[in-house]
Short mmCIF file of C-alpha atoms in Angstrom, two decimals:
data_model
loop_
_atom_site.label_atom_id
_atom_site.label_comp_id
_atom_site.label_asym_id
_atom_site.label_seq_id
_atom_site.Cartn_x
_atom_site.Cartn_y
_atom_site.Cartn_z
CA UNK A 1 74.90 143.77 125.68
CA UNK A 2 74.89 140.36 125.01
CA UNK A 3 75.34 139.50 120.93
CA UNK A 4 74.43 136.52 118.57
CA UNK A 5 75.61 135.47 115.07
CA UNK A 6 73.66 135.55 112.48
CA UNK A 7 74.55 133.39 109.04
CA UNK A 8 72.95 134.73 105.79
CA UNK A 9 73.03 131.50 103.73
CA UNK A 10 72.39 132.64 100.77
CA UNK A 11 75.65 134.45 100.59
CA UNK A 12 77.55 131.59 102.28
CA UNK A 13 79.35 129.41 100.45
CA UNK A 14 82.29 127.53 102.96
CA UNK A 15 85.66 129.41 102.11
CA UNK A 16 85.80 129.20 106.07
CA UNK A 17 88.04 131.66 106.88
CA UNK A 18 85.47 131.94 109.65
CA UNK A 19 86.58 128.65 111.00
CA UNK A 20 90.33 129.56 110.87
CA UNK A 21 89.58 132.29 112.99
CA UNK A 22 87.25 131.06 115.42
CA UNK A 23 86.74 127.44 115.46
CA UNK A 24 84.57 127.49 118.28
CA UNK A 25 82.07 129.73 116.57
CA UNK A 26 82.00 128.52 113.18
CA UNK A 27 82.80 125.01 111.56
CA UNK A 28 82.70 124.07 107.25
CA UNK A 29 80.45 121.50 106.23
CA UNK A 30 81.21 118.28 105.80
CA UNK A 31 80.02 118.64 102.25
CA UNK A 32 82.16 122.24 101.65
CA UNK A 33 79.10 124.52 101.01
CA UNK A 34 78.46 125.87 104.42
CA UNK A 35 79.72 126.86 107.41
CA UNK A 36 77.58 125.64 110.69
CA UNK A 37 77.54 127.68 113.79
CA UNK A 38 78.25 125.88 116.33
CA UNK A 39 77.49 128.09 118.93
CA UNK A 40 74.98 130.91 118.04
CA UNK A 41 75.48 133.57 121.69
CA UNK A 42 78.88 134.95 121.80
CA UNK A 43 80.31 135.08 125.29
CA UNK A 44 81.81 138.39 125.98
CA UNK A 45 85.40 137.63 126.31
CA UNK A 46 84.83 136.03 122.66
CA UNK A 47 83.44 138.99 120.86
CA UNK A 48 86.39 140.23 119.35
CA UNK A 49 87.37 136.88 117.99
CA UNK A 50 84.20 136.83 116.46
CA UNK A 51 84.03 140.26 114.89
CA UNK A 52 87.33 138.87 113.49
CA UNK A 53 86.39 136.26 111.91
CA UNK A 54 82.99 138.71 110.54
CA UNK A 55 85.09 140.90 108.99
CA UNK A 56 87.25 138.31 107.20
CA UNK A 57 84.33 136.88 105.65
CA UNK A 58 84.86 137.37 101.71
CA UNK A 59 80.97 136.98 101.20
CA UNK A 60 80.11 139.50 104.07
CA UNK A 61 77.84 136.29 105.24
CA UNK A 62 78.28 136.61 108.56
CA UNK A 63 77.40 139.69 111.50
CA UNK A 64 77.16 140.39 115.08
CA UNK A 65 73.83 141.38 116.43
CA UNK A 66 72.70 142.10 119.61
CA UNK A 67 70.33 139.91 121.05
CA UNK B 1 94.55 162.01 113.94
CA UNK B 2 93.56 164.94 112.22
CA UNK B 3 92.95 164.07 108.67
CA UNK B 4 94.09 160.15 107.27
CA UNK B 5 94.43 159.55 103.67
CA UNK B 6 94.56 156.69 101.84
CA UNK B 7 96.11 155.83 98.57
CA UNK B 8 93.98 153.06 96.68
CA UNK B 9 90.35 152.56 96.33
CA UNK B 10 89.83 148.72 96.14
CA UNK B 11 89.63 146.00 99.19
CA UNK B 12 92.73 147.08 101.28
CA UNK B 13 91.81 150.97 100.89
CA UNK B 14 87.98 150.07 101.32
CA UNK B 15 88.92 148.11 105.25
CA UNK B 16 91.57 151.12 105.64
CA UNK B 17 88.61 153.78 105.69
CA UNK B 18 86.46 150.91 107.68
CA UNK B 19 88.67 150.19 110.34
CA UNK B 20 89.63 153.84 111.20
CA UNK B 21 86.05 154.99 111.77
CA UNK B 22 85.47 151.58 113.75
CA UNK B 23 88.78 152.16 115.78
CA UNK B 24 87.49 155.90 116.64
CA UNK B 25 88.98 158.17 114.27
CA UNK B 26 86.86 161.05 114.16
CA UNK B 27 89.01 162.86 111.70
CA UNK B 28 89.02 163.53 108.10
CA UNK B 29 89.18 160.74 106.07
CA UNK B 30 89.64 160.70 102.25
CA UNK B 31 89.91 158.26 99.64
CA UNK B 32 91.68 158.48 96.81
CA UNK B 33 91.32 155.95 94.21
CA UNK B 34 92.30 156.12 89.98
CA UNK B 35 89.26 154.49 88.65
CA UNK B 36 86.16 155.89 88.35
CA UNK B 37 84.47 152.93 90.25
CA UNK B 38 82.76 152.35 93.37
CA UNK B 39 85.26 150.44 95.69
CA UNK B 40 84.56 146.80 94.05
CA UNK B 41 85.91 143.31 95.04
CA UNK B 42 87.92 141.52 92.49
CA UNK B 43 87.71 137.54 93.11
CA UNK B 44 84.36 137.15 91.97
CA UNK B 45 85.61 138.90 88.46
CA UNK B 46 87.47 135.61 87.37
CA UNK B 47 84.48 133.23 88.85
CA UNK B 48 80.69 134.66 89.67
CA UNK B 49 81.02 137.52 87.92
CA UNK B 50 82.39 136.19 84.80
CA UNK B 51 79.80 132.99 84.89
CA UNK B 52 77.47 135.79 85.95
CA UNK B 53 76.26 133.92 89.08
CA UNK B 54 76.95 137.27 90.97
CA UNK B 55 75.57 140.28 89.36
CA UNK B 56 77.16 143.08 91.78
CA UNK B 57 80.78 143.46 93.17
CA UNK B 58 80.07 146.85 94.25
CA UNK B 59 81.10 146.82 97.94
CA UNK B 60 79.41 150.05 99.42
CA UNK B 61 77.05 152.65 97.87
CA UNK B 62 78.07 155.70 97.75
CA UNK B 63 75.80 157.14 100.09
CA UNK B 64 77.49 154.62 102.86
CA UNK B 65 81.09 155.87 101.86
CA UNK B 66 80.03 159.37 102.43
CA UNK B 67 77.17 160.10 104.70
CA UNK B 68 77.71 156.94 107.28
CA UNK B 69 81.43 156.78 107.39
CA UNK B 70 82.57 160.48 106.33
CA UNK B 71 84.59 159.48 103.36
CA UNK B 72 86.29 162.05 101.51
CA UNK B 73 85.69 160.33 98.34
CA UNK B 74 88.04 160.90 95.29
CA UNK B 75 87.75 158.30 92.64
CA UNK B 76 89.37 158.69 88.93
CA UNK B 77 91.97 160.51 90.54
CA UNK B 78 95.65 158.93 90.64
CA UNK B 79 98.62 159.45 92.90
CA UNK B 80 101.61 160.53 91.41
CA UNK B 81 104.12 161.23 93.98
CA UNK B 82 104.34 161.49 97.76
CA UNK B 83 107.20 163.63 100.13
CA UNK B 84 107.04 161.78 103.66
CA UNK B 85 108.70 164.36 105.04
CA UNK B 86 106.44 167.39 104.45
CA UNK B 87 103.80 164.80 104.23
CA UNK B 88 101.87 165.69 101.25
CA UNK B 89 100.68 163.35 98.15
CA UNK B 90 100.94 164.61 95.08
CA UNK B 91 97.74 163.26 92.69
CA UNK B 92 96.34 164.15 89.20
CA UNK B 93 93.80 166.54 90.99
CA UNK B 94 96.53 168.64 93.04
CA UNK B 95 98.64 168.04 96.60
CA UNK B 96 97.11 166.72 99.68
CA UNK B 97 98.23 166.70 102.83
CA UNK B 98 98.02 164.24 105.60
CA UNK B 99 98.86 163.43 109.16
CA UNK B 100 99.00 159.79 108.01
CA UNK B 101 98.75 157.80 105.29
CA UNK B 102 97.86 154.44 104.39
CA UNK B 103 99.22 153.28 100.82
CA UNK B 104 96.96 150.16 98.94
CA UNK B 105 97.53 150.87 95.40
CA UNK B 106 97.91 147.35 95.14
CA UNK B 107 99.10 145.87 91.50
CA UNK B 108 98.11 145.80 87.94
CA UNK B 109 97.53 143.01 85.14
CA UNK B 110 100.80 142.68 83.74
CA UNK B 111 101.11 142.81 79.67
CA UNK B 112 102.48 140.54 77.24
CA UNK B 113 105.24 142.81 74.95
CA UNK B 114 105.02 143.05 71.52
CA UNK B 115 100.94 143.23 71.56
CA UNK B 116 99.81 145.58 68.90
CA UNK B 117 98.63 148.66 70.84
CA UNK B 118 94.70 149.06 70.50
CA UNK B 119 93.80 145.47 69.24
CA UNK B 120 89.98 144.90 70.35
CA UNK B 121 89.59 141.68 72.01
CA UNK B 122 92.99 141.35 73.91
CA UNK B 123 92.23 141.37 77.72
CA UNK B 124 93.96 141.56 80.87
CA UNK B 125 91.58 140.59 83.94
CA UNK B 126 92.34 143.21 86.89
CA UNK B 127 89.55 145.49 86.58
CA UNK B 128 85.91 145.44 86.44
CA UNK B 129 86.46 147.55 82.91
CA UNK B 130 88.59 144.05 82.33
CA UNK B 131 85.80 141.72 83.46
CA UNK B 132 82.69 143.41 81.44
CA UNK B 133 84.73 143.23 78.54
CA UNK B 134 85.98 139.68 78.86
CA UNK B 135 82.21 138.24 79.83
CA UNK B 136 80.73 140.34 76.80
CA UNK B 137 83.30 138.22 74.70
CA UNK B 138 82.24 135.26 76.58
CA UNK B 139 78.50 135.99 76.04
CA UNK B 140 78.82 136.22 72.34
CA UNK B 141 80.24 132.68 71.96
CA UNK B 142 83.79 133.96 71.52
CA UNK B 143 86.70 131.46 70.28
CA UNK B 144 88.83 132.39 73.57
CA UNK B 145 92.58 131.79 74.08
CA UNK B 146 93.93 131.85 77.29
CA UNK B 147 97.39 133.23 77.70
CA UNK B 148 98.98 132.22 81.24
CA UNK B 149 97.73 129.18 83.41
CA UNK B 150 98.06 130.54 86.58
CA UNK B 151 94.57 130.61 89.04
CA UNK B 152 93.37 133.81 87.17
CA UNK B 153 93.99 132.21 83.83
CA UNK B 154 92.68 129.01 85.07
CA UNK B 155 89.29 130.45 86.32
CA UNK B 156 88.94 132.13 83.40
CA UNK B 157 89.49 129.10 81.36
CA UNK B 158 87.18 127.47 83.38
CA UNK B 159 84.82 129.84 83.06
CA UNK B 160 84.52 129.37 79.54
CA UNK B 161 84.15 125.73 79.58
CA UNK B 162 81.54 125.65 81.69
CA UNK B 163 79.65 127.91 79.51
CA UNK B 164 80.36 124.94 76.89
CA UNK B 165 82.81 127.15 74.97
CA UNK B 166 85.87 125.43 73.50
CA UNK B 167 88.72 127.39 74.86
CA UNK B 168 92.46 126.68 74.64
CA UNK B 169 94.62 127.50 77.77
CA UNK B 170 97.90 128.50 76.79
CA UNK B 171 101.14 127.96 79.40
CA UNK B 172 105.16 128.62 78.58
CA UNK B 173 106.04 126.55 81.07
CA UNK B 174 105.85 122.66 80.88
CA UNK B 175 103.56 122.56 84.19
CA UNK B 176 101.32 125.21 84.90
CA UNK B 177 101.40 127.02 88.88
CA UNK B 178 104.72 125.31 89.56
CA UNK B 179 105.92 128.43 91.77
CA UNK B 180 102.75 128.51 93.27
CA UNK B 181 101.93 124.95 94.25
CA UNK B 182 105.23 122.99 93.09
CA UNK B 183 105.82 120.36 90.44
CA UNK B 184 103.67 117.90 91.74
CA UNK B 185 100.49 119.41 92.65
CA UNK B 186 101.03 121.28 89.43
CA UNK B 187 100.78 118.05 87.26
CA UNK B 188 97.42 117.36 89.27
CA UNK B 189 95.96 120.75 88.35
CA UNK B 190 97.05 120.16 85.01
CA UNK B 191 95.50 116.43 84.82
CA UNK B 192 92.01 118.23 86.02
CA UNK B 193 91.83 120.52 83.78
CA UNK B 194 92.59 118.05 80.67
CA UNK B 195 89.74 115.59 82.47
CA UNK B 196 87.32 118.34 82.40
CA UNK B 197 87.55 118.86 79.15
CA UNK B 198 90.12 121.90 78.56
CA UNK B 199 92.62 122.18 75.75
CA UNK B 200 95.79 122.63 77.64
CA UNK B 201 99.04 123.68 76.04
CA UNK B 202 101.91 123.26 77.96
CA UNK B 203 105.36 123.88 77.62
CA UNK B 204 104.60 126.13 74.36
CA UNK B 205 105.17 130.36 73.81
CA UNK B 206 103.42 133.02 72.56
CA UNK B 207 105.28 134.23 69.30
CA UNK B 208 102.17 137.12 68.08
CA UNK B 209 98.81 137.89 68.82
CA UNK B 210 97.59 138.98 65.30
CA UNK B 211 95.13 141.04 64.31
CA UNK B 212 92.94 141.67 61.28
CA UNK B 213 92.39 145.51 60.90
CA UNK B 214 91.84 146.70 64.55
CA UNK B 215 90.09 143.40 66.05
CA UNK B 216 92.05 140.35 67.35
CA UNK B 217 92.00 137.78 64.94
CA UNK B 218 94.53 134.54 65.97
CA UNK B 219 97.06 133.60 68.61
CA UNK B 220 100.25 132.30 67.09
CA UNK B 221 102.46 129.71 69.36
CA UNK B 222 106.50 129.71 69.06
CA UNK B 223 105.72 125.79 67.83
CA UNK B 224 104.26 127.35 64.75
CA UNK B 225 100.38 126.40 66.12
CA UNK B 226 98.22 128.88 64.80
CA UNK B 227 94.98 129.25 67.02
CA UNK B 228 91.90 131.49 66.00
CA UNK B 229 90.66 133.81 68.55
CA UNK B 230 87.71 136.34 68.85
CA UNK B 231 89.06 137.10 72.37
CA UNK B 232 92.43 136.52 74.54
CA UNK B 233 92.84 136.77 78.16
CA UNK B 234 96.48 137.10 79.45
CA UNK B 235 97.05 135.98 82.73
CA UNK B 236 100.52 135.97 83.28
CA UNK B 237 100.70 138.01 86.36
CA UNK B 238 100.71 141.10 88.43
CA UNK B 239 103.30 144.23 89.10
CA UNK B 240 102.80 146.07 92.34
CA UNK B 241 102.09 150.06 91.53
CA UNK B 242 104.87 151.71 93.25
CA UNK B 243 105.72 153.98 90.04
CA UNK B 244 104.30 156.58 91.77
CA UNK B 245 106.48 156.24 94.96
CA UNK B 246 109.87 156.35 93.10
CA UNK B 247 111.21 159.45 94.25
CA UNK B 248 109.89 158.87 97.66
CA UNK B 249 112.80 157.73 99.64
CA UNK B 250 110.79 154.70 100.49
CA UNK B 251 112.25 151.37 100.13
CA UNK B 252 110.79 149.49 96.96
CA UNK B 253 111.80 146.03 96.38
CA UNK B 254 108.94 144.16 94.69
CA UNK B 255 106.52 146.37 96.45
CA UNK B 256 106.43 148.98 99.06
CA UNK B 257 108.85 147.49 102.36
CA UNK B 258 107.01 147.87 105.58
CA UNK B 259 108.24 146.02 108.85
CA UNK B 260 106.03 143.50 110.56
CA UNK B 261 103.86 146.57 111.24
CA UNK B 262 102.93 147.23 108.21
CA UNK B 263 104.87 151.07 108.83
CA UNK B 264 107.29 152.75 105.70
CA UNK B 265 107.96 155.39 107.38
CA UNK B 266 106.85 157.95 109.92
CA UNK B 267 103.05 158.01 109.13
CA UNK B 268 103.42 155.70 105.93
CA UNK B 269 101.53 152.75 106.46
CA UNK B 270 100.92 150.44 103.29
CA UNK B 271 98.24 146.89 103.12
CA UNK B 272 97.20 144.90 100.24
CA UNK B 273 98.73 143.59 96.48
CA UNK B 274 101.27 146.58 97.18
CA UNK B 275 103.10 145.75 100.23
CA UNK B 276 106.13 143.56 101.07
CA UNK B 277 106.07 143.24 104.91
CA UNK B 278 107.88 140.50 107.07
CA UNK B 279 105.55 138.02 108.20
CA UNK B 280 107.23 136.56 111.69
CA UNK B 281 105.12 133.64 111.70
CA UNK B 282 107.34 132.39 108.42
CA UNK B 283 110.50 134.79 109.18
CA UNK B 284 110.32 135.92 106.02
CA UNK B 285 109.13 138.94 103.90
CA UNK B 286 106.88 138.55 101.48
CA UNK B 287 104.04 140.45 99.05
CA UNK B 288 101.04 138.66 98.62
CA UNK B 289 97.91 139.32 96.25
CA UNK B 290 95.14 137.61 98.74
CA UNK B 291 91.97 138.92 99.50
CA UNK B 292 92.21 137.96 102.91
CA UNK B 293 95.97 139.11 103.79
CA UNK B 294 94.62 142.62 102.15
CA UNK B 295 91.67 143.14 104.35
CA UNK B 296 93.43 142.38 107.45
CA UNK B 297 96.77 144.37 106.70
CA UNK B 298 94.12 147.25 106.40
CA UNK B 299 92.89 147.32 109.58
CA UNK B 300 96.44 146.39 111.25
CA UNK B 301 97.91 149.50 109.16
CA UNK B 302 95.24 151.50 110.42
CA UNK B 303 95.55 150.86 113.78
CA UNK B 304 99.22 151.22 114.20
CA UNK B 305 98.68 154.49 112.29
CA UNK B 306 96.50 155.31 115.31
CA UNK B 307 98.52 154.66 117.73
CA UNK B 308 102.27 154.83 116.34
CA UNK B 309 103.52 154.29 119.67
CA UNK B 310 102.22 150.99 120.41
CA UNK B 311 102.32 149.25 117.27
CA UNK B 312 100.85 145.51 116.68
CA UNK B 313 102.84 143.07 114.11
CA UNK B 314 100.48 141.42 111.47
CA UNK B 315 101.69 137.91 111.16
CA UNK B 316 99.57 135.27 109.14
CA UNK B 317 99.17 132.10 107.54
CA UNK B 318 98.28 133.32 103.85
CA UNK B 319 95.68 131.44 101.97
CA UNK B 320 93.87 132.07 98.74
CA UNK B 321 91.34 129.95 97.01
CA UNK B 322 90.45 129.34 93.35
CA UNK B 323 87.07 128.06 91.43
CA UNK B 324 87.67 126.18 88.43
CA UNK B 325 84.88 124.47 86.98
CA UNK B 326 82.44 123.03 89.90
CA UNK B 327 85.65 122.42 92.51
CA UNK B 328 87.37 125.06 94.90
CA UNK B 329 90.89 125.15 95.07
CA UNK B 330 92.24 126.48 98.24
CA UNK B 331 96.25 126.49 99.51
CA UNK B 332 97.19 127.92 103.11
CA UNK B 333 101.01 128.55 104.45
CA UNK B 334 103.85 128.70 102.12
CA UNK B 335 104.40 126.46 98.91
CA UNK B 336 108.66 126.27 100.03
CA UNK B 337 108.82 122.76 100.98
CA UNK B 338 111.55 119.73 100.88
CA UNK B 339 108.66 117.58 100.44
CA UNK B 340 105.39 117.81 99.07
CA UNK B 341 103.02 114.92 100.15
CA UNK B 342 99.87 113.14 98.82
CA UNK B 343 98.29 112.52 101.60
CA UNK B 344 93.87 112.13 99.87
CA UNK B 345 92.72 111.84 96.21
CA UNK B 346 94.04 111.79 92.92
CA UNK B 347 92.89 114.30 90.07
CA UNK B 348 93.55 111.95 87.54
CA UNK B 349 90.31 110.50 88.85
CA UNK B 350 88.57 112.27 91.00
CA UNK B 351 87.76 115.66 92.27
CA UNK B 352 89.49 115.33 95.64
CA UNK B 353 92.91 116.10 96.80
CA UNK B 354 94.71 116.91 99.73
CA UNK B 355 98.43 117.59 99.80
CA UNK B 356 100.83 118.63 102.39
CA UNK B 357 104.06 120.75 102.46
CA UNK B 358 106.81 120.10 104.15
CA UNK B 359 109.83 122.41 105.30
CA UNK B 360 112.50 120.36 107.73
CA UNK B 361 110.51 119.27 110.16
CA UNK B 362 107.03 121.74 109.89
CA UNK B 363 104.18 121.84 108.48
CA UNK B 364 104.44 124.62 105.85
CA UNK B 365 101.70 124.26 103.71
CA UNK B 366 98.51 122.22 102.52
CA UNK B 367 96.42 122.62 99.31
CA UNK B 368 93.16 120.54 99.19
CA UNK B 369 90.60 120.03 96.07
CA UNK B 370 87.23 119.98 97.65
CA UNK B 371 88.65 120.22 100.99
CA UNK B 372 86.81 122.58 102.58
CA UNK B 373 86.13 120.68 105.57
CA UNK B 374 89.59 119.82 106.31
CA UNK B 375 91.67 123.19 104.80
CA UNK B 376 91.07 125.91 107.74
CA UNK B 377 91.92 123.09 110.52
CA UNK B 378 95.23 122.70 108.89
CA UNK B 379 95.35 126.73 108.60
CA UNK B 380 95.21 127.08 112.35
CA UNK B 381 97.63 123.96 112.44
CA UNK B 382 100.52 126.04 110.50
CA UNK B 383 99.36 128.94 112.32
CA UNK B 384 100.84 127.10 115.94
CA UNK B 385 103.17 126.07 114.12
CA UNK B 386 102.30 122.27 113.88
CA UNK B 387 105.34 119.96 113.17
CA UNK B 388 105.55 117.38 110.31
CA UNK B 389 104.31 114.59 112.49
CA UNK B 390 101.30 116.27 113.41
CA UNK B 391 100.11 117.29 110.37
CA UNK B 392 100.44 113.57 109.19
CA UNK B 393 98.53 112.52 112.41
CA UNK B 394 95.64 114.68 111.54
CA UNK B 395 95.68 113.70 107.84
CA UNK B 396 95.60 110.29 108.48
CA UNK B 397 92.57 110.87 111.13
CA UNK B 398 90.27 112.87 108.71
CA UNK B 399 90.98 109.97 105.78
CA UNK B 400 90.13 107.53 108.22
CA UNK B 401 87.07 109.47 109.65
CA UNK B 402 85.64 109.42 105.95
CA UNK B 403 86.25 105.74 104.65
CA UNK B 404 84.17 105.11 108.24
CA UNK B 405 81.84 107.02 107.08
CA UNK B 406 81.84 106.11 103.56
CA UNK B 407 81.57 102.12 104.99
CA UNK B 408 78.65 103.24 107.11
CA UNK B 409 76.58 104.99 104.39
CA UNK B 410 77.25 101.54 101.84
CA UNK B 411 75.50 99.28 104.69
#
């Protein structure tokens, strides 16, 4: 089943851990107070990556869905 | 795995309980934790919490702990003693028995001797019982003194400033987070708080915290500086809880040793403030008190718990960040350096800075000021192990990449 990020913004606010974890995926502002997806589908050979850098998120901003 | 415990109800025992149900574990789990809280985080306590821009640090309900995940949940109920041989931990509220055991009874708030026992409005900042008391004080205008400018101390100093109190931040040493960030960057910090408006004191003891009948009443400094205080924070640091492991047979040195598995023993696994582990991507041990480190060493001790026989090392590049005033700190790698470099800003007069560490000929570390954009590229940097050169190189590139822009949004 394919899966998609989803970024809650409101709970976002750029520690980017995300990044640091899967720079494809995820990228910090260039003002600090976001992080951008850069990619929203997660290819399948990414998904653990991804979950990764999910569950390192401080402000819990960030989850897998399926699409 | 027939039933795992695990010792410590904040982040690292909160993942612990996570990651085994996520990682198939359909055996018992409990949860042992000494306060009577709701697994909570604890970096929003110094920052949102305390400016009360977040309202809730309550990570699960307790409906999720027990009915979704299974959680065997036993909260205000400490851990005494543990015998890895028969494999049973000995707690307030009788033995239990596991098959493993994961320990994250992280640290506590350390004390300052020689407080009178019982005086109301002398806090340590730890626990949420610590936060609720320190952000009443705050709410009722306190005069606050600040005893330790490390980042807890700091945020909490902050804290207070921004909610136009007039707070004095207290340090023994002459520059504040030396050990932390070196001399340097330490002068920085120092020069940013002093240009937003704190009263820094550095270089200067604590000689009493006095009282007048049972309530805090004035800080006195060994330079004979006599400061009036409603309430005072100490924020001098943290001692890992291994107390309860002393009879164990496990190795304690600053913390519970594990190898780069995060294992003690045969089915002793330990994560979080507690732990002193060797981290191969520096070749060195070390404990650290990072949210991030703790989350992850949870669901690497978990695993290997799992499956003992094919263990996975956790290696990392710490990082922590801070929020003082309206700026974010943030450091990745490892402060050791032969060099510490300048290579953005200036806190004297701005909010910006970028500095990087360097150990012979690696990149060891980098701390930014509003570098948010920059920090986590330089984290995966150290993480391949990027050499001196490089990290220059890539400085250099992201300076250059702003000014261009900065030129292009003047014309």
């Amino acid at each position: 089943m394919a899966k998609k990020i989803v970024l809650d913004q409101a709970k976002c606010t750029g520690l980017g851990i995300c990044e640091s974890l899967s720079p494809a995926y995820f990228e910090v502002n260039e003002d600090g107070d976001m992080v951008q997806l850069l990619q929203i589908e997660v290819a399948e050979g990414d998904l653990q990556e991804v979950q990764e850098a999910c569950d390192g998120c401080p402000n819990e901003a960030i989850r897998l869905e399926e699409v | 795995m027939k039933r795992l415990v695990v010792v410590g109800a904040s982040l690292a025992g909160l993942r612990a309980v996570e990651a085994a149900r996520k990682q198939g574990c359909t055996g018992e789990l409990v949860l042992i934790g000494d306060e009577a809280h709701l697994p909570y985080d604890r970096p929003p306590l110094s920052k949102g919490y305390l400016n009360r821009t977040q309202e809730s640090v309550v990570f699960r309900t307790e409906e999720v702990l027990r009915d979704e995940l299974k959680v065997d949940l036993r909260l205000g109920v400490a851990a005494t003693g543990l015998d890895p041989i028969a494999r049973v931990v000995q707690t307030s509220a009788g033995p239990v028995a596991y098959d493993a055991l994961i320990i994250a009874t992280g640290a506590r708030a350390r004390m300052l001797p020689g407080v009178p026992a019982g005086l109301r409005g002398v806090h340590l900042l730890r626990t949420l019982d610590d936060a609720d008391a320190v952000r009443a004080g705050l709410d009722a205008g306190a005069r606050v003194v600040v005893i330790g400018a490390g980042f807890i101390g700091s945020e909490i100093a902050a804290a207070a400033v921004t909610r136009g109190l007039n707070p004095t931040l207290v340090e023994a040493l002459p520059t504040p987070l030396v050990r932390a960030v070196g001399q340097e960057v330490g002068e920085q910090l120092a020069t940013l708080h002093r240009r937003k408006g704190l009263d820094l004191r550095t270089g200067v003891g604590v000689a009493a915290i006095e009282g007048e009948g049972s309530q805090v009443a004035r800080v006195r400094l060994s330079d004979g500086t006599v400061l009036a205080a409603d309430l005072v924070v100490l924020g001098i640091g943290a001692i890992p809880n291994t107390e309860w492991l002393q009879d164990s047979g496990l190795t304690l040195d600053n913390g519970v040793v594990c190898d780069a598995t995060m294992r003690a023993a045969d089915g002793v696994y330990a994560a979080g403030d507690v732990v002193r582990w060797e981290n191969g991507l520096f070749a060195q041990s070390m404990r650290l008190e990072h949210w991030t480190s703790a989350a992850e060493q949870a669901a690497t001790a978990v695993r290997n718990a799992l499956s003992p026989d094919s263990p996975r090392a956790y290696e990392t590049v710490p990082y922590f960040w801070s929020d003082w005033y309206d700026v974010r700190v943030q450091f990745v790698g490892v402060p050791e350096a032969d060099e510490t470099l300048v290579v953005e800003g200036d806190l004297a007069t701005g909010d910006r800075l970028t500095v990087l560490y360097r150990l012979g000929d690696r990149l060891n570390g980098v701390l930014t000021v509003n570098g948010q954009a920059d920090i986590m590229k330089y984290r995966r940097m150290i993480g391949q192990r990027a050499t001196w050169a490089q990290g220059l190189e890539f400085a250099a590139e992201r300076r250059a990449m702003r000014e261009a822009k900065a030129v292009a949004h003047a014309q």
